[in-house]
PDB file of C-alpha atoms and ligand atoms in Angstrom:
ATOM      1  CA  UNK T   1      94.921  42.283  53.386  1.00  0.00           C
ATOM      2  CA  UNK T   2      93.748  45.099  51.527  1.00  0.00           C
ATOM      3  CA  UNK T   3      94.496  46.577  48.113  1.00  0.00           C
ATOM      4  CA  UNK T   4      96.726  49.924  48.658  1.00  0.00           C
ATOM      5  CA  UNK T   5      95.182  51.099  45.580  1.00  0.00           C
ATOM      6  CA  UNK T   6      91.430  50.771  45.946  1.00  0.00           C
ATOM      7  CA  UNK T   7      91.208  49.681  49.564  1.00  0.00           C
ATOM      8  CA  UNK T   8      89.233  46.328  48.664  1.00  0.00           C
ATOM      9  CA  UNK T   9      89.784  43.355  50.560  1.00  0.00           C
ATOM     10  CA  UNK T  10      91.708  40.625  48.737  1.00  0.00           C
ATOM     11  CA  UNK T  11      93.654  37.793  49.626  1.00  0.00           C
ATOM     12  CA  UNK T  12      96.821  37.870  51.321  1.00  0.00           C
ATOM     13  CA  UNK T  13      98.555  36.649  48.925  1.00  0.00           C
ATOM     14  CA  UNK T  14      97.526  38.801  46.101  1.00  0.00           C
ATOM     15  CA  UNK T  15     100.158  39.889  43.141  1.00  0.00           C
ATOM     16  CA  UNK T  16      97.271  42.026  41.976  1.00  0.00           C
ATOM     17  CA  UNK T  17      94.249  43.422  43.028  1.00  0.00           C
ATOM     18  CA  UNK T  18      91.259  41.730  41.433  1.00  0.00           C
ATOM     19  CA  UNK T  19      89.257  44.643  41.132  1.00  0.00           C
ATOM     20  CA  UNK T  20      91.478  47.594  40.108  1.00  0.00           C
ATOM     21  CA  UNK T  21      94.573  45.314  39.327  1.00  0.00           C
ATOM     22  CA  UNK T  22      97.176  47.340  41.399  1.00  0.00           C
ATOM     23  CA  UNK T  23     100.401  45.446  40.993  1.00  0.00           C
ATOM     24  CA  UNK T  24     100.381  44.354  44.876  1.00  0.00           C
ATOM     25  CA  UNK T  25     104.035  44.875  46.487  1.00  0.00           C
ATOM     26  CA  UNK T  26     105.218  42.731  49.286  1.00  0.00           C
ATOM     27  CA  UNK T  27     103.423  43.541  52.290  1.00  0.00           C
ATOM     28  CA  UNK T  28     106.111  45.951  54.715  1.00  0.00           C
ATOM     29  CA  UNK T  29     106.868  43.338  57.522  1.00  0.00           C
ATOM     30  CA  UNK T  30     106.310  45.594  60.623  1.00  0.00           C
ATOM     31  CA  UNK T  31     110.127  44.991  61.960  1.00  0.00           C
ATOM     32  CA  UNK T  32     110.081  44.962  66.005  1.00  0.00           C
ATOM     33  CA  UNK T  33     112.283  47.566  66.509  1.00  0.00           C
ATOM     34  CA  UNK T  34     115.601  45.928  68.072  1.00  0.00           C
ATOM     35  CA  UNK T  35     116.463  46.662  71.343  1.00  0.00           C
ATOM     36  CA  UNK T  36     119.422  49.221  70.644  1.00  0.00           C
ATOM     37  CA  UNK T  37     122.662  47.040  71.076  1.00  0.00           C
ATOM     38  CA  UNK T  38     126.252  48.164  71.182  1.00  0.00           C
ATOM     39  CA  UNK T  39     127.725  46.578  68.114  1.00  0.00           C
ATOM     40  CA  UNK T  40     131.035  48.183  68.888  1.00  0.00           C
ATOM     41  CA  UNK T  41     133.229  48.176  72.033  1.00  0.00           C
ATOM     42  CA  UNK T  42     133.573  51.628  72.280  1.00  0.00           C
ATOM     43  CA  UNK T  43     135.227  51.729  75.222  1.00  0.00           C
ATOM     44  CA  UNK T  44     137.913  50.204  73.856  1.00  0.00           C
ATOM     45  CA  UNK T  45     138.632  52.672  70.680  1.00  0.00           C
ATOM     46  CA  UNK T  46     137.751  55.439  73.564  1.00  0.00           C
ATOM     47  CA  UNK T  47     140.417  53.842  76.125  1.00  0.00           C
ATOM     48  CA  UNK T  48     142.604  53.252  72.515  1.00  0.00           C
ATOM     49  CA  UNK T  49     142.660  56.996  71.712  1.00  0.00           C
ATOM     50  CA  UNK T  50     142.925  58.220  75.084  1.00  0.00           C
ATOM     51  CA  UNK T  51     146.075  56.053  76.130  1.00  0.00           C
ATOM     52  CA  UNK T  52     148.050  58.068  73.244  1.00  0.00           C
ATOM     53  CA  UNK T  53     146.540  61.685  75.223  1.00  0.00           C
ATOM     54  CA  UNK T  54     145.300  61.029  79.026  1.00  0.00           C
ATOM     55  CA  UNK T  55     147.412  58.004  79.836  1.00  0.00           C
ATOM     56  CA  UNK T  56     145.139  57.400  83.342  1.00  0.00           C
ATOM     57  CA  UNK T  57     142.304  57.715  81.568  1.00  0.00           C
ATOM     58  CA  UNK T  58     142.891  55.441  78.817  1.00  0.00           C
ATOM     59  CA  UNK T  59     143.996  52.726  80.443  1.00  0.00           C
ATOM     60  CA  UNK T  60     141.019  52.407  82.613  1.00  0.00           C
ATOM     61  CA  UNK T  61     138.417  52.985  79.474  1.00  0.00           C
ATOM     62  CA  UNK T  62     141.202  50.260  77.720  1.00  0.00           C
ATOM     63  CA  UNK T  63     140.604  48.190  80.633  1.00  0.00           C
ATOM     64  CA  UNK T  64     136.546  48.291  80.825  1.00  0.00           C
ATOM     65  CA  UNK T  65     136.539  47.698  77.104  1.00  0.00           C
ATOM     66  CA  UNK T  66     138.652  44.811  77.658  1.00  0.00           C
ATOM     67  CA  UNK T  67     136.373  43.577  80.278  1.00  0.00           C
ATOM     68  CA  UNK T  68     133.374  44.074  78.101  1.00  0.00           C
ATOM     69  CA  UNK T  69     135.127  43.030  75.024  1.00  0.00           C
ATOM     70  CA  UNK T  70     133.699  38.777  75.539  1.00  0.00           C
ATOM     71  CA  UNK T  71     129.681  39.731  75.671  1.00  0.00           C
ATOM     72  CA  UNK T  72     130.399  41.824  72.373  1.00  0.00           C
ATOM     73  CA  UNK T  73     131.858  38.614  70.788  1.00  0.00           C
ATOM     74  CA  UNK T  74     135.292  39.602  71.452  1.00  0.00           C
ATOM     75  CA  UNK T  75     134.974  42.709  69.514  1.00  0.00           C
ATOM     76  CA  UNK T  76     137.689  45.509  70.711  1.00  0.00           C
ATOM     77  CA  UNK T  77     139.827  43.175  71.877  1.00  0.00           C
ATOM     78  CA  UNK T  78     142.815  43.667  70.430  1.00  0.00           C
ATOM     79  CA  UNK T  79     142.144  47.459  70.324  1.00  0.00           C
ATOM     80  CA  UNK T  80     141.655  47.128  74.185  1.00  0.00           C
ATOM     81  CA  UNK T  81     145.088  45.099  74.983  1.00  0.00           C
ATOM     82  CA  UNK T  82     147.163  47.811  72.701  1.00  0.00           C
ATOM     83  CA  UNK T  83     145.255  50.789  74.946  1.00  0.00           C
ATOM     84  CA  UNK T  84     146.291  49.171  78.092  1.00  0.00           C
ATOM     85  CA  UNK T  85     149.685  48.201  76.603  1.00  0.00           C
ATOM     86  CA  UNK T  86     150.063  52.059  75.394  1.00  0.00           C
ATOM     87  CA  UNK T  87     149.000  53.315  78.629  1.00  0.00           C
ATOM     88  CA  UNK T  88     151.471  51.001  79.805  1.00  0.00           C
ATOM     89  CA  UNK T  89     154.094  51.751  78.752  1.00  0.00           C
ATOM     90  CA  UNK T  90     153.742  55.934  77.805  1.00  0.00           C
ATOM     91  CA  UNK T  91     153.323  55.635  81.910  1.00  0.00           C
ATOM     92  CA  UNK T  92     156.755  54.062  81.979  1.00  0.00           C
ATOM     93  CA  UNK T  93     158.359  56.529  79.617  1.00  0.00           C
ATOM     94  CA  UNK T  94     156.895  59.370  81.610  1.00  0.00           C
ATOM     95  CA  UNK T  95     158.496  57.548  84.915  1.00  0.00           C
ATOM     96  CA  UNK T  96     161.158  56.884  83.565  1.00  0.00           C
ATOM     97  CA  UNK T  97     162.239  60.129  82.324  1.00  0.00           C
ATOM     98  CA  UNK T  98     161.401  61.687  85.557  1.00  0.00           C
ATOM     99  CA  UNK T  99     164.136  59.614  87.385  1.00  0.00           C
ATOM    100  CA  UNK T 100     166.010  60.674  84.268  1.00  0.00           C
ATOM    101  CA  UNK T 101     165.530  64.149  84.879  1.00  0.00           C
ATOM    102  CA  UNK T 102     166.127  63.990  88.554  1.00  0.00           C
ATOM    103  CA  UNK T 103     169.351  62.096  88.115  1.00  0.00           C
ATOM    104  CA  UNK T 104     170.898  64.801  85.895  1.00  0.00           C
ATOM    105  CA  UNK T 105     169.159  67.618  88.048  1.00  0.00           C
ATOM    106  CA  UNK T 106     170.850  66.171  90.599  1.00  0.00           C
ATOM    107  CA  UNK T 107     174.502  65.756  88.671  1.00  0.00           C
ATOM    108  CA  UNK T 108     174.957  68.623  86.933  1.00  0.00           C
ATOM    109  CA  UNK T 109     177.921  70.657  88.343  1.00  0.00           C
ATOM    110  CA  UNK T 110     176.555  74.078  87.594  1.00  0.00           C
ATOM    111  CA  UNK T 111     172.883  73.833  87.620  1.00  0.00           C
ATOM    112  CA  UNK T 112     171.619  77.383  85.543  1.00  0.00           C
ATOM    113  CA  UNK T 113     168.110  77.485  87.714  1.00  0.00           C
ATOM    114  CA  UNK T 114     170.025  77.535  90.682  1.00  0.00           C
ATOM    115  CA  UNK T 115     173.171  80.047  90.475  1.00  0.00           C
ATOM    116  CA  UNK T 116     171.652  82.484  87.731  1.00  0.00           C
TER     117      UNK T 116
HETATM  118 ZN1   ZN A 201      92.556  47.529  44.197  1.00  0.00          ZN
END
């Protein structure tokens, strides 16, 4: 290698250079630069958030994620299964309260929207 001080050529392993004695640092390791990997599921916080806001939506992102969640190591897993889980069952609420709604539409002796 070469001294970053004076430029002379000195052995690799040099602590310091032998002709200016520039204290030699560890030569910088030229890193390959890693192919960019997803570390996170982040479908599965996406498909998390979402279930709470756009049911639809996060269920299928919570679903993806969930799909994905084995070749990240299992990472968003859980977060995945309580998307799909609170897609779930915010979808059931949201039926449910229809029929709800229809049933006492449908019962209420004077119905205001009707007979104002
Ligand atoms: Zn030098």
């Amino acid at each position: 290698m070469f001294c970053k001080h004076c430029g002379s050529q000195i052995d690799d392993d040099s602590v310091f250079c032998p002709r200016c004695g520039a204290v030699q640092t560890a030569p910088v390791q030229v890193q390959p630069v890693p192919v960019q990997q997803e570390t996170t599921n982040v479908l599965a916080i996406v498909g998390f958030v979402l279930s709470f806001f756009v049911t639809i939506a996060g269920l299928i992102c919570s679903i993806i994620g969930l799909k994905r969640a084995p070749q990240l190591g299992g990472k968003g897993r859980g977060l995945a299964i309580a998307g799909i889980i609170i897609s779930a069952v915010s979808m059931a609420l949201a039926f449910i309260l229809l029929i709800v709604l229809f049933a006492l539409y449908d019962s209420l002796p004077y119905n205001p929207f009707l007979y104002s």
